[in-house]
Structures are given as C-alpha cells and as structure tokens.
Coordinates of C-alpha atoms (C1' of nucleotides) in Angstrom, one line a residue:
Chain V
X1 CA -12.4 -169.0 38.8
X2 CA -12.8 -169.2 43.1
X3 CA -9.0 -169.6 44.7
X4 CA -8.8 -173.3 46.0
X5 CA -9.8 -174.2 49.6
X6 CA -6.7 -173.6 52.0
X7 CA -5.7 -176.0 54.4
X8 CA -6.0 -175.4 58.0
X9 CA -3.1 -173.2 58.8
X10 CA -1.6 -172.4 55.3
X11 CA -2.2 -169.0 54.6
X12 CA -0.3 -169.8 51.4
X13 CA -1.8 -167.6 48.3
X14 CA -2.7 -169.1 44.5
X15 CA -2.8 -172.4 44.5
X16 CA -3.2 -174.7 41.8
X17 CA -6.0 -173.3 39.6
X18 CA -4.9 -169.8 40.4
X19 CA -1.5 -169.9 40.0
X20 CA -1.6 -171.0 36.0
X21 CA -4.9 -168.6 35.7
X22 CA -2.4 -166.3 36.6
X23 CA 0.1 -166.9 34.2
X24 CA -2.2 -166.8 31.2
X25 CA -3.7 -163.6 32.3
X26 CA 0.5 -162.8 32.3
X27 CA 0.9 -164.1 28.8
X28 CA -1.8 -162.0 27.4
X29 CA -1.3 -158.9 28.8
X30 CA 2.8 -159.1 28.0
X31 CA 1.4 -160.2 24.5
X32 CA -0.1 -156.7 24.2
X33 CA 2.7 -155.0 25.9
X34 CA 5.4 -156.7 23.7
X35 CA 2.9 -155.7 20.8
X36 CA 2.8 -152.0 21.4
X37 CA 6.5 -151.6 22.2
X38 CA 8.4 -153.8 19.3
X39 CA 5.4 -154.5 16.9
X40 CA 3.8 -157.1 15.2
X41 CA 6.8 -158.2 13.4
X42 CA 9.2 -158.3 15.9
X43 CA 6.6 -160.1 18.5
X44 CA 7.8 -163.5 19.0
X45 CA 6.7 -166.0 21.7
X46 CA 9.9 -166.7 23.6
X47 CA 9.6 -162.9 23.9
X48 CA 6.3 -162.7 25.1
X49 CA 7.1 -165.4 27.5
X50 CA 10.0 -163.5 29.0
X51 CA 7.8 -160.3 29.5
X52 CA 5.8 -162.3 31.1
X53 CA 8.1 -164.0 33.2
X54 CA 7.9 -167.4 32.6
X55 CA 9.2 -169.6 29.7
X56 CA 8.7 -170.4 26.2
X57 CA 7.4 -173.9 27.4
X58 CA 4.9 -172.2 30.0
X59 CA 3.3 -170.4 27.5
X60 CA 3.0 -173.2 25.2
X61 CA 1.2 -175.2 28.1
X62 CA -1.6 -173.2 27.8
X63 CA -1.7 -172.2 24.1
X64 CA -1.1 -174.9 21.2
X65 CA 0.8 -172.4 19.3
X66 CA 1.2 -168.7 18.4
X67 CA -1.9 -168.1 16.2
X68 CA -3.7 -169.4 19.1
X69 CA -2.1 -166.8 21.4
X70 CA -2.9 -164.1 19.6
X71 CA -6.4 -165.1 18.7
X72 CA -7.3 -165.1 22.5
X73 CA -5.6 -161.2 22.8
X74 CA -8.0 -160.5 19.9
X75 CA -10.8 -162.0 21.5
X76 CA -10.3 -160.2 24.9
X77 CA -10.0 -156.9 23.1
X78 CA -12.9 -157.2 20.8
X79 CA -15.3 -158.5 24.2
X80 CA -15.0 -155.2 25.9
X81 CA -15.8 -153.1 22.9
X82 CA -18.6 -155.9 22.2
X83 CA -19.5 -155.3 25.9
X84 CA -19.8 -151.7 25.7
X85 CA -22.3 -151.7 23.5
X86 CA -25.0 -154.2 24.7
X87 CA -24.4 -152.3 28.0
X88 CA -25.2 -149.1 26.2
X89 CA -27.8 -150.8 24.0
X90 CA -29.8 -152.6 27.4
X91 CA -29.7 -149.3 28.9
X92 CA -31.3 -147.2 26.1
X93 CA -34.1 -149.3 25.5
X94 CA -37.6 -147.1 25.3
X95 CA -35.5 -144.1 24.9
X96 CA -35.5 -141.3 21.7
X97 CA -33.6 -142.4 18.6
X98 CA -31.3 -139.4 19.2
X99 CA -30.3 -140.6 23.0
X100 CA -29.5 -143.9 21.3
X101 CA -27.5 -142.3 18.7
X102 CA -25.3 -140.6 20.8
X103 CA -24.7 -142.9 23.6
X104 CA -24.0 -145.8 21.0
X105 CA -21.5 -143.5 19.0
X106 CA -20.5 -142.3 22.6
X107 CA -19.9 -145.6 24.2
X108 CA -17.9 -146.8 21.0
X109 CA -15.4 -144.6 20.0
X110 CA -14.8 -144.3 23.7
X111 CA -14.3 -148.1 24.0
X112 CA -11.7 -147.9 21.1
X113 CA -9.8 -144.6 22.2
X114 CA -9.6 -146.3 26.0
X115 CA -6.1 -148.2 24.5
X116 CA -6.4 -146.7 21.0
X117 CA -2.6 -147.8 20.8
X118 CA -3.7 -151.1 21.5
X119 CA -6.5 -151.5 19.1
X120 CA -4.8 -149.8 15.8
X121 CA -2.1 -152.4 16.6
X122 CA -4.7 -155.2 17.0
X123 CA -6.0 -154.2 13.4
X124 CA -2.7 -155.5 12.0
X125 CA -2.7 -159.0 14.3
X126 CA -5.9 -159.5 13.2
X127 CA -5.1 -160.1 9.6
X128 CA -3.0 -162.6 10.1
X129 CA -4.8 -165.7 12.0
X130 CA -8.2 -165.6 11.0
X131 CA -9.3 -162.5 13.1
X132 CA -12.0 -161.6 10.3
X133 CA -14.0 -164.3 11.7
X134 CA -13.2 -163.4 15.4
X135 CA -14.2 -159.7 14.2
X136 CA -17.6 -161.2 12.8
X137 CA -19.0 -162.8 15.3
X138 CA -18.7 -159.9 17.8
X139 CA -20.0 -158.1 14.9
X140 CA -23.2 -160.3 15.0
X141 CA -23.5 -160.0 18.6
X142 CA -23.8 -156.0 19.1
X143 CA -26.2 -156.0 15.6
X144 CA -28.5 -158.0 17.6
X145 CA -28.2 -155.5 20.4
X146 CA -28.5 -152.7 18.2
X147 CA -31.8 -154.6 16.3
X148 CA -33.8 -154.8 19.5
X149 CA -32.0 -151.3 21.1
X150 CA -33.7 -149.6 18.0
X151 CA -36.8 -151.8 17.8
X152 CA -38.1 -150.1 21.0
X153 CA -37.5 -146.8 20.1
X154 CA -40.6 -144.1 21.0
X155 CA -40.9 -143.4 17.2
X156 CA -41.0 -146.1 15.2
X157 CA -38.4 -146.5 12.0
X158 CA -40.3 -147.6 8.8
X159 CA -37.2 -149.1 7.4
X160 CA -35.9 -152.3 8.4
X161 CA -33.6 -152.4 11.9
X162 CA -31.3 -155.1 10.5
X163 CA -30.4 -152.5 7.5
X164 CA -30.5 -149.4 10.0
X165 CA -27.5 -150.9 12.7
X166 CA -25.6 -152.4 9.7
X167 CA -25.2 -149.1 9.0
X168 CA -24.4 -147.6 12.3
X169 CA -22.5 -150.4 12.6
X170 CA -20.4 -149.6 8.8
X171 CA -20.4 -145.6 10.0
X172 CA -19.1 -146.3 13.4
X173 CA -16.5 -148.6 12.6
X174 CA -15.4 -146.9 9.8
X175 CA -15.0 -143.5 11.0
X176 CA -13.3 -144.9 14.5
X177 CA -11.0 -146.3 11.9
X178 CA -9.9 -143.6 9.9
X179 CA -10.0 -141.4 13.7
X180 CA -7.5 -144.3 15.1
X181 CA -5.2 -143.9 12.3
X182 CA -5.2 -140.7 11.6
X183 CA -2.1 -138.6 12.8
X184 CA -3.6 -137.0 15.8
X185 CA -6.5 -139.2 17.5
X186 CA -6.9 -137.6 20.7
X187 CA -7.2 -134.3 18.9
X188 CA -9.6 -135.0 16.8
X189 CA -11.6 -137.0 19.2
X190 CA -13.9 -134.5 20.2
X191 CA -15.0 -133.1 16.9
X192 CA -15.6 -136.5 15.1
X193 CA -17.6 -137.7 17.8
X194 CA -19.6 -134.8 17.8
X195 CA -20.2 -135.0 14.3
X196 CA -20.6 -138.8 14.2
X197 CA -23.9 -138.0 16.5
X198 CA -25.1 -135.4 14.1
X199 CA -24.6 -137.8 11.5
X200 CA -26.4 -140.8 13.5
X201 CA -29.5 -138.4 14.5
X202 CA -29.9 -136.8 11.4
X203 CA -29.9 -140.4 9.5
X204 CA -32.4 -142.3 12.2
X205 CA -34.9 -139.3 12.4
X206 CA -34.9 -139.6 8.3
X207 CA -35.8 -143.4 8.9
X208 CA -39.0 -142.0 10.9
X209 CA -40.0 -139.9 8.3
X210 CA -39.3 -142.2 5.4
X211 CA -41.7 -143.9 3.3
X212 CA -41.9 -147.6 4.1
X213 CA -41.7 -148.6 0.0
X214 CA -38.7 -150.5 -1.3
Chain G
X2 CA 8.7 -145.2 -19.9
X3 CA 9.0 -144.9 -23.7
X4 CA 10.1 -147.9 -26.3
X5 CA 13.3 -147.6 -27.3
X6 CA 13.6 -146.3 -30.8
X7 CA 14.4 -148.5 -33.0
X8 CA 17.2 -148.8 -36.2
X9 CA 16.0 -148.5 -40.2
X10 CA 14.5 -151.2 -40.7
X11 CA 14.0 -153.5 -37.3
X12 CA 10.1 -153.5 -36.9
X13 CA 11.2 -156.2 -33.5
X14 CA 9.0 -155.8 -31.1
X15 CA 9.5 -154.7 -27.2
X16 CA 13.1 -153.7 -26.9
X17 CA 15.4 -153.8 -23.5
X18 CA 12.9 -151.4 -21.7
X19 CA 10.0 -153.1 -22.8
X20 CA 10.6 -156.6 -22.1
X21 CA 11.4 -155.9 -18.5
X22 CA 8.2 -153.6 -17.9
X23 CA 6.2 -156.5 -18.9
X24 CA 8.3 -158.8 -16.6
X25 CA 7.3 -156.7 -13.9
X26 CA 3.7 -156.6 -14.8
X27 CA 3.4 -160.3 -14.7
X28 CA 5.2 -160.5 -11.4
X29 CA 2.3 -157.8 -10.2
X30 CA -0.4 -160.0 -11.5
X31 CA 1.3 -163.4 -10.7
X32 CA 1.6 -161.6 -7.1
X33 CA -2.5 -160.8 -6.6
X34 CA -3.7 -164.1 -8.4
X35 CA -1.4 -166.1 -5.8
X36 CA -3.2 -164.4 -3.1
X37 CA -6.3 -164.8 -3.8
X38 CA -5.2 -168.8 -4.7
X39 CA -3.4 -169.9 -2.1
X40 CA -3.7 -167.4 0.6
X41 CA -1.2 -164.6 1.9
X42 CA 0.5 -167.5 4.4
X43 CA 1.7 -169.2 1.3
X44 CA 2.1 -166.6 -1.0
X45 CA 6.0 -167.2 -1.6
X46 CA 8.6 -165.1 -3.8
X47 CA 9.7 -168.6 -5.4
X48 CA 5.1 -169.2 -6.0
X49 CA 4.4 -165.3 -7.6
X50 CA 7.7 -166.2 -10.0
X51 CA 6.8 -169.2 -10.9
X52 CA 3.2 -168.2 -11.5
X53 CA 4.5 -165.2 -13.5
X54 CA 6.8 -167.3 -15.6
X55 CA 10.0 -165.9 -14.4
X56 CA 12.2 -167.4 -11.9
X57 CA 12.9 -166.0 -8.2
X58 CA 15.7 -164.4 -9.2
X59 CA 14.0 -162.1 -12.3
X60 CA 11.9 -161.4 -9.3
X61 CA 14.5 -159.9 -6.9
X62 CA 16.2 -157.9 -9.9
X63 CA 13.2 -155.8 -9.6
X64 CA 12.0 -155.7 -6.3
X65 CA 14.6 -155.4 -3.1
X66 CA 12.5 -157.8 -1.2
X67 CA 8.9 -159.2 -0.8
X68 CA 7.3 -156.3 1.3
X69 CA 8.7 -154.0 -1.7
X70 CA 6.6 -156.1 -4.0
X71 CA 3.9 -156.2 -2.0
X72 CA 4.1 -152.7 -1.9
X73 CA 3.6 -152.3 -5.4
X74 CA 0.6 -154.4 -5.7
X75 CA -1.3 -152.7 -2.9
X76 CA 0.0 -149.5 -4.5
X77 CA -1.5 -150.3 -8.0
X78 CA -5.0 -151.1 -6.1
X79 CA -5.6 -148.2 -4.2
X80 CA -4.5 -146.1 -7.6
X81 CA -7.5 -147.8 -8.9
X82 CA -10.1 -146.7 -6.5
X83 CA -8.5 -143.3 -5.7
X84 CA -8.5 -142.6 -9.6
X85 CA -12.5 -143.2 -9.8
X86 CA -12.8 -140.7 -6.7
X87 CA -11.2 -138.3 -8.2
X88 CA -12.5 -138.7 -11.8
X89 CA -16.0 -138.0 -10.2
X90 CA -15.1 -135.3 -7.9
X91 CA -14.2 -134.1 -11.1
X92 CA -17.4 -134.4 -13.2
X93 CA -19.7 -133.3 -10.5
X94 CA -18.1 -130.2 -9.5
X95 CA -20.9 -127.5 -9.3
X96 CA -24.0 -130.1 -9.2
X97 CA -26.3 -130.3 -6.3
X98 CA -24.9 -132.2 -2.7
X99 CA -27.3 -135.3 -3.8
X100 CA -26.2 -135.4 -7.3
X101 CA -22.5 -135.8 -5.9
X102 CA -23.2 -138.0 -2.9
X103 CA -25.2 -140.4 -5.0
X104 CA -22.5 -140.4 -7.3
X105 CA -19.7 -140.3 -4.8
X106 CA -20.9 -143.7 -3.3
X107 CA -21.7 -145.4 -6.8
X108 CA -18.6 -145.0 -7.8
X109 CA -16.5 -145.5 -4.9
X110 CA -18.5 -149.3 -3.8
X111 CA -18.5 -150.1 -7.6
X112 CA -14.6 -149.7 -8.0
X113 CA -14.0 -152.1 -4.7
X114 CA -16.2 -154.4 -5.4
X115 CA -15.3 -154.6 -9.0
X116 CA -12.7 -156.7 -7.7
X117 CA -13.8 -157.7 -4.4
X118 CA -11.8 -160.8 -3.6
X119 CA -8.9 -158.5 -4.3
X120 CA -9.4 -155.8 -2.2
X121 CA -10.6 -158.0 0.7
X122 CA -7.2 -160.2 0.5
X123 CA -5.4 -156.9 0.0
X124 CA -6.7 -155.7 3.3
X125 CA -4.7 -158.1 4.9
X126 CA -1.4 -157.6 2.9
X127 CA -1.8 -154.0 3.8
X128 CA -1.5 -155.4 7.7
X129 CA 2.1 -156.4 7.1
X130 CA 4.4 -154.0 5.3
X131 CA 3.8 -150.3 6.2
X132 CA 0.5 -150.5 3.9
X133 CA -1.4 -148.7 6.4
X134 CA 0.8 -145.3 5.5
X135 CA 0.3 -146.3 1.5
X136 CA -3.3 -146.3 2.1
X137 CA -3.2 -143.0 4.3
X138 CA -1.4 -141.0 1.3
X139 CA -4.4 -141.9 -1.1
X140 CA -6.9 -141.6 1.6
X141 CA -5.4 -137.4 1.7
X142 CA -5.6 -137.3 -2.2
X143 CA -9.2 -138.5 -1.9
X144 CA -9.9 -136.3 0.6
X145 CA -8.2 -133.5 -1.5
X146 CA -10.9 -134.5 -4.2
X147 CA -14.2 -134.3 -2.0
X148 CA -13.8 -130.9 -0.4
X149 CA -12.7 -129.4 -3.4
X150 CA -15.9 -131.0 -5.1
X151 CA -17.9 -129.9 -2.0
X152 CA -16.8 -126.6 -2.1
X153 CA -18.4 -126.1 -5.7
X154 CA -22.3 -127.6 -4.2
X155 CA -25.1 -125.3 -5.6
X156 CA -26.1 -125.4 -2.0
X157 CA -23.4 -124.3 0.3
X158 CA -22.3 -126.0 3.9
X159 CA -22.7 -124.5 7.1
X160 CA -20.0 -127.1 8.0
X161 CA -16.2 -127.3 7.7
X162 CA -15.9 -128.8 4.3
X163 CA -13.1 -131.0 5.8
X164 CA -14.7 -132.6 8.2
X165 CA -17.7 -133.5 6.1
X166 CA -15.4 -135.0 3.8
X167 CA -14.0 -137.1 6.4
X168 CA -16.9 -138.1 7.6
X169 CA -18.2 -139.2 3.7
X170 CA -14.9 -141.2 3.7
X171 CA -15.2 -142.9 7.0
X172 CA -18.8 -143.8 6.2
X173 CA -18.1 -145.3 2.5
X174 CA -14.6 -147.2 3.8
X175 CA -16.6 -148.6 6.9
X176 CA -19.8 -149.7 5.6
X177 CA -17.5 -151.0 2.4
X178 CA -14.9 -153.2 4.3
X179 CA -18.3 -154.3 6.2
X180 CA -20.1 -155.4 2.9
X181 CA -16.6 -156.9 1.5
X182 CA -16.4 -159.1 4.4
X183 CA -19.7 -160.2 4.7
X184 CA -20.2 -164.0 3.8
X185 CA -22.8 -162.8 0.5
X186 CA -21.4 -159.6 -0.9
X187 CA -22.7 -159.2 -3.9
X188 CA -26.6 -159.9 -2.3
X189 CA -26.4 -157.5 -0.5
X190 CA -24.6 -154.9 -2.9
X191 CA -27.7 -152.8 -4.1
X192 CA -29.7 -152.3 -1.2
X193 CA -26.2 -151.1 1.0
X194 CA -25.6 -148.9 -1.7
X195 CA -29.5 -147.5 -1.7
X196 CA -28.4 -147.1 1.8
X197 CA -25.8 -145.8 2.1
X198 CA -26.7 -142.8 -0.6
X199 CA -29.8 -142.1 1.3
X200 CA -27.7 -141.6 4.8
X201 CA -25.3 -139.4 2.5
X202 CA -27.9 -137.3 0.9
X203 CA -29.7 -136.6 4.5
X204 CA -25.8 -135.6 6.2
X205 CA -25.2 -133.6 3.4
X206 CA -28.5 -131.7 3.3
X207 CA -28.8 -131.3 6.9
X208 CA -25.7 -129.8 6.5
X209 CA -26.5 -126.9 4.2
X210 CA -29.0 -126.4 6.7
X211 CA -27.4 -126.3 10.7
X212 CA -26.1 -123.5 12.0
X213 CA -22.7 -122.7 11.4
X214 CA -22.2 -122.5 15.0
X215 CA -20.1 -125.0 16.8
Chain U
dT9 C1' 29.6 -162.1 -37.3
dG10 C1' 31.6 -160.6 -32.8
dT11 C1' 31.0 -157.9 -28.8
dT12 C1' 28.5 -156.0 -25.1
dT13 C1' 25.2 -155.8 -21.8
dA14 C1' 20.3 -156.1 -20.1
dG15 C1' 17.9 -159.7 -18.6
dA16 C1' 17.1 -164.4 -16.7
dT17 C1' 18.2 -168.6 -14.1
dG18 C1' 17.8 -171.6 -9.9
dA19 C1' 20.6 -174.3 -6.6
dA20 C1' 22.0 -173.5 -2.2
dA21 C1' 23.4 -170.6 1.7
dC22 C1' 21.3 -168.4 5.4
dA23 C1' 18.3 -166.7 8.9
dA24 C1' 15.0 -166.8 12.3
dG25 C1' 11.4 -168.1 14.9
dC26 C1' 8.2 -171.9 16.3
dT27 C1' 7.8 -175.8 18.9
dT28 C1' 9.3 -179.9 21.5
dC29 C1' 10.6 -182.6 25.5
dA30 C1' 13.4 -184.6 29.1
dG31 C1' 14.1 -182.9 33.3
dT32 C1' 13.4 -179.7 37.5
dT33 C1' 10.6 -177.2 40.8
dT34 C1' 6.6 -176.3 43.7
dA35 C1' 2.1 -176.9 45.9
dG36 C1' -1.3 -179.6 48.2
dG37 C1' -2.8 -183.6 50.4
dA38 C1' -2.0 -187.8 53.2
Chain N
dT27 C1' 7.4 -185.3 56.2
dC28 C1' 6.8 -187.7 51.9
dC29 C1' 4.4 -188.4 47.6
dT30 C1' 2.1 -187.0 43.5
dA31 C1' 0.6 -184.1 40.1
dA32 C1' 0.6 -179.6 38.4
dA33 C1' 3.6 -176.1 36.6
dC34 C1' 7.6 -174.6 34.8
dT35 C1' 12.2 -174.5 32.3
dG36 C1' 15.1 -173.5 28.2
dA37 C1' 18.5 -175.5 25.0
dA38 C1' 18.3 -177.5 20.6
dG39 C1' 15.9 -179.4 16.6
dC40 C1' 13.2 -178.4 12.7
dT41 C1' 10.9 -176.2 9.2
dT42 C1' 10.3 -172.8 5.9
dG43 C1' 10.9 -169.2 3.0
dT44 C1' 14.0 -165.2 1.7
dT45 C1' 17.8 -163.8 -0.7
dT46 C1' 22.3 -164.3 -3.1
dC47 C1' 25.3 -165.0 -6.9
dA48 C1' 28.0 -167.4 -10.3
dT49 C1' 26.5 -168.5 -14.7
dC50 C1' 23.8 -168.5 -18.9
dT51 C1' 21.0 -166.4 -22.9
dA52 C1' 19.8 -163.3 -26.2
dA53 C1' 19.0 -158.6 -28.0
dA54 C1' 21.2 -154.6 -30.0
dC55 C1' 24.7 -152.7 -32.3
dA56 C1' 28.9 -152.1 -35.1

DNA sequence: TGTTTAGATGAAACAAGCTTCAGTTTAGGA
DNA sequence: TCCTAAACTGAAGCTTGTTTCATCTAAACA
C-alpha cells in the first residue's frame, strides 16, 4: 500500500489510500484492545469505533458487519503464528529431526506466548463467526510446511509425513492450549517447552527406527 | 434425589420431586439436540422449551438464565469423559506405562467421539459462559487421575509425574479437538488413535529411561 | 371432596446492540 | 480557489431474544 504521489509543494501526509488504510489498521488493533480490556461480551462495535477514534459509521465503511470485523482480527492473529512456522520450517530444511523438533515447538509456543492474552481471548471470538474454518486453513498451510520441512530430513521417517506433522501439529496446539490457560503461563513456559522438545525428538527419532508395516 | 415415599396404597408414579427432575432432564437434552439442529446462534430459551415440551417459563423456574443452562449441559459432558479417565486410571493402576497409555488414549478418543457432533458444538458453547473454568476443574480431576495411576507403573519415571501427566493431557485434548474438527472424523479415527498410542508409549518409555536430572 | 402448593403456562415488557443513512468534513486535483 | 469524491459522523430505527409474572392445573393430603 505506497502513500499517493504528493503534489508539488504539499508536504501534506496520508492521503486518500493511506488515510482509510489507516483507520482499519485503527479498527483492528482497538478491536483487540477493547477485547482484552472488557471481553468478548462486552465488545461492541460503537465501542471499538470509539477506541479507535472514529465512528460507528467509519467502521462499518470498511467492514459489512461485526462478524466480519472480528473475522479479519482472527485472520491477522492466526497469519503470524501461520508465519512463524513456514519461517522456521524453510529454514530447517536438510537439518536433524531433533533441530526441527525444537525450533518448530520453539518458534510456536513463542508465537502464542508473544500476546498470550491476546490469543486465549481470540479462542473465545473464534467460536462464534466461523473461526473453525479460519483456524483450518491456516492449519493446512503450516502442515504443508511441516510435510516438506520433515520430508528433507538427514534420516529418513518410514512412516508417512502427512500423519507425522498432524501430530506435531495435535501435540503442539494442544499443549500451547492447556499452557495458555492454565493459571500461570509465563511460569510454566520454560518447563513445557522443554519437555514438548523431549516429547517431539523422542517421537520423530521412533519414526526412524520404526518399521514401515501398517 | 430420592422419590418421595409414597401413602398405603398409591403405587402413582413420579411424585413432586420426580416430575420436575425429569423436566430438567428434557430441557438438558432438548438443550444439546437444539445445538446440534439449529446451531448455537439460534439456539433460543423459547427453541430448547419447546423442543423439551415445556414452555419458557418451566424453563426459567429451573435455570436463572441461559448461560446457567448452558452451564449444565457442558457440565454433564465433560462428567462423561472425565468419568471414563478416571474409571481407567483406576483399572490400570500397577500395569506397565504401555498398558496404561494404550488404554489411556482408547478410552479417552472413544468417549469424545462417542458423541462427536456434541462435543465439537459444545466447544463452542464452552466459548461463551465461563466454560473455559468448568472445563479447567475436570481437566485438574483428570489430571488427579493420571499421576496417581502413573505413580503405580511397574516401571518407574525419572520425570515429575505431573508434568508427564500434563503433557499426556495436552497431547490427547490437542490431537482430539484436531480429529473432531477435521471435515472426515470418523476416517481418520483408527489410524490417529494407532498414533497417537505409539507417540504415548515412546514419551512414556523414554521417560523411565532419561536422567532424572533437569 | 376441599385445600394447598409444586409445577407449568405464554403473552408481553424490556433490553441492548447492530446497522443505516442523510448530512458534514476533508483532501486532491483542475 | 473551487469542485468532486473519499471519508467520516452519530442519532435513531429495528430486530431479536431474554426474562417476568399474573394466572392456571393438577398432585398430595386430610
């Protein structure tokens, strides 16, 4: 999104495009904000707007109606975790199943803690709109990372890698769940992730060693 | 809740207390068959009382509000699936850390997807109303159940028994929810659960195994 | 058979937030 | 400087579903 050309002498700032960029970018980071501080319950669009600083009407310039609003906060959220991991995933191509264990479970459960506030609240947005589907499809797109992360590993796996990162995929999810909601998530960050490694290397070396059968 | 007893010679059925314990009942069921109808955005009060034969206001003489009876559904659920945990925590106390974890995961996919479309819709209930604390509470009495099953293994752990268990419960809720939300559930069903006992067997056992070190 | 009270009824009051839209402001170009 | 289109405004309409309550029914008991 490049500014508009400026006129000769008009050092003027945000023009056209910009300006209305701007304000969505507003909208969805208040959206969040409003969301942390009063809940999902209490999160209404006239108050977004006002966090924001525009008006109810502004916001529903650029968004058909709340659902839609929410669904893009979703979406923005679930693209940098989705991020993370291909960036993680390019990088460890060739590498040792272990170095991909751990930077995967490394990269991911630091992508979730970054705003660990904001994604346990996200959890509860996604349920209503049809975030499942919005949680898929990002879903999809780091198990095809993971599949050709692990399919270049130095030693082999003689079980199939679409099985293999579904259940990275299940065990990572699930246990940066239950670390996100658990009482104290910073305190037990460092012990889960440690063990979620263990976990990770001690399953993928067994998929070496394994017979191929099944 | 006992009947009430009843005179000489009245062999009437279901007496005051009776008649309104199945009147809640039916709401309960009314209230999960609705969902998985019509959706939780129009699951109504005046819908669950009319599907439970009762009218809206039967409905509030038991229940304060909606979220209450929402509650109580999502209560009865999780009762369901914590009550298998438990029951096999109980019957393989002292068995080897195989035995258990093949058992552990059998039992714990089986009772969720015993009722799949329910627990799936449920998830979302859970989002509104405080459900994520209801589903905390029987997470702990799970948790309870593994370690204390864990701590009778043939073969003892070099590893905190408590975070083991957490990790067993991360893994099974995570690679569940996954399964439960995929688009063929029940295909894929018997090799996820192949899988996920193998990954469970080879955590535990490497587990007897590492140093106790941390 | 009469009385009492648990249990049931459902029309309507009420609440609350989403969404609209007629009108105003601002930026960029001529 | 004026004109046009892009942006923005916010009071009020509208929809929808929750909850209440005055009233009715029927079981238990004497």
């Amino acid at each position: 999104m490049p500014l508009r050309s400026q006129a000769v002498l008009e050092p003027r700032k945000s023009p056209v495009q910009a300006r209305s960029a701007a304000t969505v970018d507003a909208i969805l980071e208040a959206a969040i904000q409003v969301l942390l501080q009063v809940g999902k319950e209490r999160l209404t669009t006239t108050n977004v707007a006002r966090r924001a600083g525009v008006s109810v009407g502004t916001l529903y310039q650029y968004f058909p109606n709340k659902s839609a609003m929410l669904k893009a906060v979703l979406e923005r959220h679930m693209d940098e975790v989705t991020e993370a991991i291909e960036r993680v995933c390019g990088e460890q191509r060739g590498n040792g199943l272990e170095q991909m264990a751990s930077a995967l479970m490394t990269a991911f459960l630091g992508a979730k803690m970054r705003d660990a506030k904001a994604s346990v609240a996200l959890y509860a947005v996604s349920a209503d709109i049809d975030g499942a589907k919005i949680v898929q499809e990002r879903g999809m797109k780091s198990n095809r990372a993971v599949v050709a992360m692990l399919k270049t590993a130095e030693a082999p796996l003689t079980t199939d890698p679409q099985l293999v990162a579904a259940m990275l995929q299940g065990v990572m999810t699930g246990v940066s769940r239950r670390l996100l909601e658990s009482t104290a998530p910073e305190k037990e960050f460092e012990p889960m992730l440690r063990e979620l490694i263990f976990l990770a290397c001690t399953y993928l070396n067994a998929c070496t060693v394994r017979p191929v059968a099944v």
